[in-house]
Amino acid sequence: MCALLALGVQAAALPDLYETEQPVVASREAAFQEALKTVLVRVSGRREAPARLGGELSNPRKYVQRFGFTSSNVLQVGFDSVSIDKLLSDAGLPIWGRERPATLVALAVEEADGTAHWVGAQSAVAERAAIDRAAYERGLPLVWLADSQQAQLESSPEALLEAARRQGANATLLGRQRGDSVRWTLISGDGASEVVGGLADGVHLAADLFARVFAAAGSTLTTVFVDVAGVSDLDAYASTLNYLESITLVRGLAVEQVAGDVLRFRLAVRGGADTLRRSIALDNRLLPLAQAQSSAAGERLSFRFNR
């Protein structure tokens, strides 16, 4: 995944991980349960999360922070993030933070006569709506292929990664649909992963892979020292401090040392240094300088502030 994360684009931050909409079909109580299942999968990154929690799903309202119903009988609900995180942690499930890789979607739909058309950024078709809905439920930020790039899109991994970079994404999800079957290929700097299935299966392929990389166990905190060079003025200091504090994995921060234009921060991190490094690499505000180092005091990461 390291090469994937070196694309030099900014991660997509999702502020509404704990909010969702659920149509009322059987009953309002069933809608609350389905909404809770959606949020548990989205926040943990694990599709099996609801099955792991069993009886906790029987009283979903105790985790609700706010809710309402639309005129078309759709439940709009926001769950309490602290309660959801604790629920997942107590069950031994990880927590996948707000900072998530953006994925460029390129879907070619083959017609009966053998021709194909791209589903792009300006398309208003059922295929795009189904994929967008699956991505919303999984918390996977998508970027659709720009219409201007469709004719020039090449199928080599390098070209697909470059297409992702140009549109501010971290990876490319290439789909080729024939009838009801879609062959999905997720291209990252680490290689390619494939699945054949329906429209939503490409989203699940990407979300499952990214969750394995970026989600961290919520029950333990690790001390990680982060050295940031190039912090030469107050604006750079404030920008670095605010950025590190905003990362979901970071649960506590203190300035440990100042030496010239190098700041050393002491961080309490959910997960560990490797997960933090991957999360920072999604963005381009801090550029890596060296591999992680370990000592008795904790692990250390080194970066340079990028103006």
Short mmCIF file of C-alpha atoms in Angstrom, two decimals:
data_model
loop_
_atom_site.label_atom_id
_atom_site.label_comp_id
_atom_site.label_asym_id
_atom_site.label_seq_id
_atom_site.Cartn_x
_atom_site.Cartn_y
_atom_site.Cartn_z
CA MET A 1 0.00 0.00 0.00
CA CYS A 2 2.96 2.35 0.44
CA ALA A 3 3.16 3.25 -3.24
CA LEU A 4 -0.57 3.85 -3.35
CA LEU A 5 -0.22 6.32 -0.53
CA ALA A 6 2.55 8.22 -2.28
CA LEU A 7 0.28 9.72 -4.92
CA GLY A 8 0.50 13.10 -3.21
CA VAL A 9 -3.17 13.97 -3.07
CA GLN A 10 -5.30 14.96 -0.12
CA ALA A 11 -7.37 12.41 1.74
CA ALA A 12 -11.11 12.81 1.77
CA ALA A 13 -12.39 13.55 5.29
CA LEU A 14 -15.91 12.28 5.94
CA PRO A 15 -17.65 14.28 8.69
CA ASP A 16 -20.89 12.24 8.69
CA LEU A 17 -19.68 8.71 9.40
CA TYR A 18 -22.21 8.30 12.20
CA GLU A 19 -25.21 9.61 10.24
CA THR A 20 -27.36 7.78 7.73
CA GLU A 21 -30.77 7.60 6.06
CA GLN A 22 -32.95 4.51 6.08
CA PRO A 23 -36.33 4.06 4.36
CA VAL A 24 -39.03 2.75 6.69
CA VAL A 25 -40.25 -0.54 5.19
CA ALA A 26 -41.41 -2.96 7.88
CA SER A 27 -41.49 -0.65 10.91
CA ARG A 28 -39.73 2.36 12.36
CA GLU A 29 -37.93 0.15 14.89
CA ALA A 30 -36.62 -2.05 12.07
CA ALA A 31 -35.41 1.08 10.28
CA PHE A 32 -33.42 2.09 13.38
CA GLN A 33 -31.84 -1.37 13.46
CA GLU A 34 -30.87 -1.27 9.78
CA ALA A 35 -29.47 2.24 10.21
CA LEU A 36 -27.35 1.07 13.16
CA LYS A 37 -26.04 -1.85 11.10
CA THR A 38 -25.03 0.54 8.33
CA VAL A 39 -23.12 2.81 10.71
CA LEU A 40 -21.40 -0.12 12.45
CA VAL A 41 -20.13 -1.45 9.10
CA ARG A 42 -19.12 2.01 7.93
CA VAL A 43 -17.19 2.94 11.08
CA SER A 44 -15.50 -0.43 11.61
CA GLY A 45 -14.90 -1.17 7.94
CA ARG A 46 -16.01 -4.75 8.65
CA ARG A 47 -19.10 -6.16 6.94
CA GLU A 48 -19.42 -8.79 9.65
CA ALA A 49 -19.67 -6.18 12.44
CA PRO A 50 -23.46 -6.47 12.99
CA ALA A 51 -23.22 -10.26 13.31
CA ARG A 52 -20.45 -9.85 15.90
CA LEU A 53 -22.61 -7.59 18.08
CA GLY A 54 -25.68 -9.82 18.36
CA GLY A 55 -28.10 -8.60 21.03
CA GLU A 56 -26.75 -5.04 21.03
CA LEU A 57 -28.77 -4.45 17.86
CA SER A 58 -32.06 -5.08 19.65
CA ASN A 59 -32.09 -1.62 21.25
CA PRO A 60 -30.62 0.74 18.63
CA ARG A 61 -32.25 3.87 20.04
CA LYS A 62 -29.90 3.95 23.04
CA TYR A 63 -27.08 4.91 20.65
CA VAL A 64 -29.10 7.61 18.85
CA GLN A 65 -28.11 11.24 19.26
CA ARG A 66 -30.76 12.77 16.98
CA PHE A 67 -33.32 11.59 14.43
CA GLY A 68 -36.27 12.59 12.32
CA PHE A 69 -38.54 11.30 9.56
CA THR A 70 -39.03 12.87 6.15
CA SER A 71 -42.38 13.35 4.44
CA SER A 72 -41.59 10.22 2.38
CA ASN A 73 -41.09 8.17 5.58
CA VAL A 74 -37.30 8.01 5.49
CA LEU A 75 -35.49 7.86 8.81
CA GLN A 76 -32.65 10.38 9.13
CA VAL A 77 -30.56 9.48 12.15
CA GLY A 78 -27.28 10.47 13.75
CA PHE A 79 -25.70 8.08 16.26
CA ASP A 80 -23.48 9.12 19.16
CA SER A 81 -19.88 8.63 18.01
CA VAL A 82 -18.48 7.95 21.49
CA SER A 83 -21.06 5.24 22.16
CA ILE A 84 -20.54 3.62 18.75
CA ASP A 85 -16.75 3.63 19.14
CA LYS A 86 -17.04 2.03 22.57
CA LEU A 87 -19.47 -0.57 21.27
CA LEU A 88 -17.05 -1.56 18.52
CA SER A 89 -14.01 -1.52 20.80
CA ASP A 90 -15.72 -3.69 23.42
CA ALA A 91 -16.50 -6.21 20.67
CA GLY A 92 -12.86 -6.26 19.55
CA LEU A 93 -13.65 -4.50 16.28
CA PRO A 94 -11.48 -1.73 14.79
CA ILE A 95 -12.41 1.88 14.10
CA TRP A 96 -11.84 3.39 10.66
CA GLY A 97 -11.44 7.14 10.98
CA ARG A 98 -12.68 10.07 8.91
CA GLU A 99 -9.55 10.25 6.73
CA ARG A 100 -10.16 7.84 3.88
CA PRO A 101 -8.64 7.21 0.45
CA ALA A 102 -10.60 8.69 -2.43
CA THR A 103 -11.24 6.24 -5.26
CA LEU A 104 -11.66 7.16 -8.93
CA VAL A 105 -14.44 5.09 -10.53
CA ALA A 106 -14.27 4.26 -14.25
CA LEU A 107 -17.17 2.05 -15.37
CA ALA A 108 -17.60 0.89 -18.97
CA VAL A 109 -21.03 -0.57 -19.79
CA GLU A 110 -21.09 -2.92 -22.78
CA GLU A 111 -24.17 -2.77 -24.99
CA ALA A 112 -25.82 -5.73 -26.77
CA ASP A 113 -24.20 -4.73 -30.08
CA GLY A 114 -20.71 -4.87 -28.56
CA THR A 115 -20.22 -1.13 -28.18
CA ALA A 116 -19.55 0.34 -24.76
CA HIS A 117 -20.08 3.66 -23.02
CA TRP A 118 -18.52 5.13 -19.93
CA VAL A 119 -20.46 6.10 -16.85
CA GLY A 120 -18.87 9.40 -15.89
CA ALA A 121 -19.12 12.47 -13.72
CA GLN A 122 -22.08 13.89 -15.65
CA SER A 123 -24.00 10.62 -16.03
CA ALA A 124 -27.42 10.32 -14.40
CA VAL A 125 -27.97 6.58 -14.77
CA ALA A 126 -29.09 3.69 -12.57
CA GLU A 127 -25.59 2.20 -12.50
CA ARG A 128 -24.07 5.29 -10.99
CA ALA A 129 -26.88 5.67 -8.46
CA ALA A 130 -26.39 2.08 -7.25
CA ILE A 131 -22.64 2.53 -6.87
CA ASP A 132 -23.01 5.88 -5.12
CA ARG A 133 -25.47 4.34 -2.66
CA ALA A 134 -23.10 1.48 -1.83
CA ALA A 135 -20.23 3.94 -1.36
CA TYR A 136 -22.38 6.10 0.92
CA GLU A 137 -23.21 3.09 3.08
CA ARG A 138 -19.55 1.98 3.30
CA GLY A 139 -18.12 5.47 3.78
CA LEU A 140 -15.96 5.23 0.66
CA PRO A 141 -15.26 8.60 -1.02
CA LEU A 142 -15.68 8.31 -4.79
CA VAL A 143 -14.56 10.49 -7.65
CA TRP A 144 -16.17 9.73 -11.00
CA LEU A 145 -14.18 9.75 -14.22
CA ALA A 146 -14.38 13.16 -15.84
CA ASP A 147 -16.06 13.17 -19.24
CA SER A 148 -12.99 14.82 -20.75
CA GLN A 149 -10.79 11.88 -19.66
CA GLN A 150 -12.94 9.06 -21.03
CA ALA A 151 -11.52 8.96 -24.54
CA GLN A 152 -7.92 9.14 -23.31
CA LEU A 153 -8.20 6.55 -20.52
CA GLU A 154 -5.62 3.80 -20.85
CA SER A 155 -5.82 0.44 -19.11
CA SER A 156 -2.24 0.13 -17.84
CA PRO A 157 -1.87 0.32 -14.04
CA GLU A 158 0.43 3.32 -14.35
CA ALA A 159 -2.02 5.23 -16.53
CA LEU A 160 -4.92 4.43 -14.22
CA LEU A 161 -3.00 5.65 -11.19
CA GLU A 162 -2.08 8.82 -13.07
CA ALA A 163 -5.76 9.33 -13.94
CA ALA A 164 -6.58 9.00 -10.25
CA ARG A 165 -3.92 11.53 -9.29
CA ARG A 166 -5.18 14.06 -11.84
CA GLN A 167 -8.65 13.91 -10.29
CA GLY A 168 -7.44 14.04 -6.69
CA ALA A 169 -7.92 10.34 -5.90
CA ASN A 170 -5.67 7.71 -4.33
CA ALA A 171 -6.67 4.65 -6.39
CA THR A 172 -8.74 3.67 -9.43
CA LEU A 173 -11.66 1.24 -9.51
CA LEU A 174 -12.13 0.05 -13.09
CA GLY A 175 -15.33 -1.78 -13.97
CA ARG A 176 -16.45 -3.49 -17.14
CA GLN A 177 -20.15 -4.40 -17.14
CA ARG A 178 -21.73 -6.98 -19.41
CA GLY A 179 -25.37 -7.66 -18.61
CA ASP A 180 -25.78 -7.95 -14.86
CA SER A 181 -22.15 -8.93 -14.26
CA VAL A 182 -19.31 -6.49 -13.61
CA ARG A 183 -15.62 -7.32 -13.54
CA TRP A 184 -14.07 -4.88 -11.07
CA THR A 185 -10.35 -4.18 -10.80
CA LEU A 186 -8.96 -2.02 -8.01
CA ILE A 187 -5.62 -0.52 -9.05
CA SER A 188 -3.20 0.82 -6.48
CA GLY A 189 0.54 1.31 -6.39
CA ASP A 190 0.70 -2.08 -4.69
CA GLY A 191 -0.89 -3.91 -7.62
CA ALA A 192 -4.39 -4.93 -8.59
CA SER A 193 -7.24 -6.81 -6.93
CA GLU A 194 -10.24 -8.18 -8.80
CA VAL A 195 -13.78 -9.34 -8.15
CA VAL A 196 -16.66 -10.32 -10.43
CA GLY A 197 -20.16 -9.56 -9.20
CA GLY A 198 -22.73 -6.79 -9.13
CA LEU A 199 -22.44 -3.02 -9.15
CA ALA A 200 -21.88 -2.76 -5.38
CA ASP A 201 -19.12 -5.38 -5.30
CA GLY A 202 -16.46 -2.99 -6.58
CA VAL A 203 -17.21 -0.66 -3.68
CA HIS A 204 -16.97 -3.56 -1.22
CA LEU A 205 -13.65 -4.64 -2.76
CA ALA A 206 -12.15 -1.19 -2.22
CA ALA A 207 -13.69 -0.56 1.21
CA ASP A 208 -12.66 -3.98 2.55
CA LEU A 209 -9.07 -3.49 1.38
CA PHE A 210 -8.73 0.06 2.69
CA ALA A 211 -10.31 -0.82 6.04
CA ARG A 212 -7.73 -3.58 6.56
CA VAL A 213 -5.00 -1.00 6.07
CA PHE A 214 -6.39 2.07 7.86
CA ALA A 215 -8.76 0.83 10.58
CA ALA A 216 -7.18 0.52 14.03
CA ALA A 217 -8.15 -1.25 17.23
CA GLY A 218 -9.84 1.30 19.46
CA SER A 219 -9.02 -0.18 22.87
CA THR A 220 -5.27 0.54 23.05
CA LEU A 221 -3.16 3.67 22.65
CA THR A 222 0.45 3.73 21.49
CA THR A 223 3.02 6.48 22.06
CA VAL A 224 4.44 7.73 18.76
CA PHE A 225 6.95 10.57 18.39
CA VAL A 226 6.58 12.60 15.22
CA ASP A 227 9.44 14.85 14.05
CA VAL A 228 8.46 17.55 11.58
CA ALA A 229 11.21 19.55 9.86
CA GLY A 230 10.72 22.82 8.00
CA VAL A 231 8.50 24.43 10.63
CA SER A 232 10.10 27.84 10.30
CA ASP A 233 7.32 30.24 11.30
CA LEU A 234 4.15 30.52 13.35
CA ASP A 235 1.86 29.69 10.44
CA ALA A 236 3.72 26.44 9.76
CA TYR A 237 3.60 25.58 13.45
CA ALA A 238 -0.14 26.20 13.70
CA SER A 239 -0.84 24.32 10.48
CA THR A 240 1.16 21.28 11.60
CA LEU A 241 -0.38 21.24 15.07
CA ASN A 242 -3.94 21.59 13.78
CA TYR A 243 -3.40 18.90 11.16
CA LEU A 244 -2.02 16.32 13.59
CA GLU A 245 -4.78 17.03 16.09
CA SER A 246 -7.41 16.55 13.38
CA ILE A 247 -6.35 12.98 12.53
CA THR A 248 -8.89 10.54 13.94
CA LEU A 249 -6.22 8.11 15.13
CA VAL A 250 -4.61 10.78 17.32
CA ARG A 251 -6.17 10.82 20.79
CA GLY A 252 -3.65 13.12 22.50
CA LEU A 253 -0.78 15.42 21.48
CA ALA A 254 2.00 17.38 23.16
CA VAL A 255 5.02 19.31 21.87
CA GLU A 256 8.02 17.37 23.17
CA GLN A 257 10.98 19.33 21.76
CA VAL A 258 11.91 22.26 19.52
CA ALA A 259 15.29 22.26 17.75
CA GLY A 260 15.68 24.93 15.07
CA ASP A 261 12.95 24.33 12.49
CA VAL A 262 12.30 20.77 13.74
CA LEU A 263 9.42 20.06 16.10
CA ARG A 264 9.00 16.80 17.96
CA PHE A 265 5.45 15.87 18.93
CA ARG A 266 4.46 13.17 21.37
CA LEU A 267 1.24 11.53 20.21
CA ALA A 268 -1.11 9.03 21.82
CA VAL A 269 -2.29 7.04 18.82
CA ARG A 270 -5.01 4.49 18.38
CA GLY A 271 -3.42 1.59 16.53
CA GLY A 272 0.28 2.33 16.11
CA ALA A 273 2.98 4.12 14.16
CA ASP A 274 2.44 2.17 10.94
CA THR A 275 -1.27 2.96 10.78
CA LEU A 276 -0.55 6.62 11.56
CA ARG A 277 2.10 6.76 8.83
CA ARG A 278 -0.37 5.37 6.29
CA SER A 279 -3.00 7.89 7.33
CA ILE A 280 -0.58 10.82 7.01
CA ALA A 281 0.58 9.51 3.63
CA LEU A 282 -2.94 9.94 2.27
CA ASP A 283 -2.39 13.68 2.44
CA ASN A 284 0.45 15.83 1.13
CA ARG A 285 0.84 18.22 4.05
CA LEU A 286 3.64 16.20 5.66
CA LEU A 287 6.19 14.46 3.44
CA PRO A 288 8.03 11.39 4.82
CA LEU A 289 11.76 11.71 5.47
CA ALA A 290 12.71 8.28 6.82
CA GLN A 291 11.40 4.91 7.90
CA ALA A 292 9.86 4.53 11.36
CA GLN A 293 12.34 3.99 14.20
CA SER A 294 11.67 2.25 17.49
CA SER A 295 13.05 2.86 20.96
CA ALA A 296 12.10 2.09 24.56
CA ALA A 297 10.17 5.38 24.72
CA GLY A 298 8.10 4.68 21.60
CA GLU A 299 8.19 4.66 17.82
CA ARG A 300 9.32 7.72 15.85
CA LEU A 301 8.25 9.02 12.45
CA SER A 302 9.99 11.82 10.54
CA PHE A 303 8.39 14.25 8.11
CA ARG A 304 8.94 17.59 6.43
CA PHE A 305 6.30 20.30 6.43
CA ASN A 306 5.03 20.84 2.88
CA ARG A 307 3.98 24.36 2.01
#
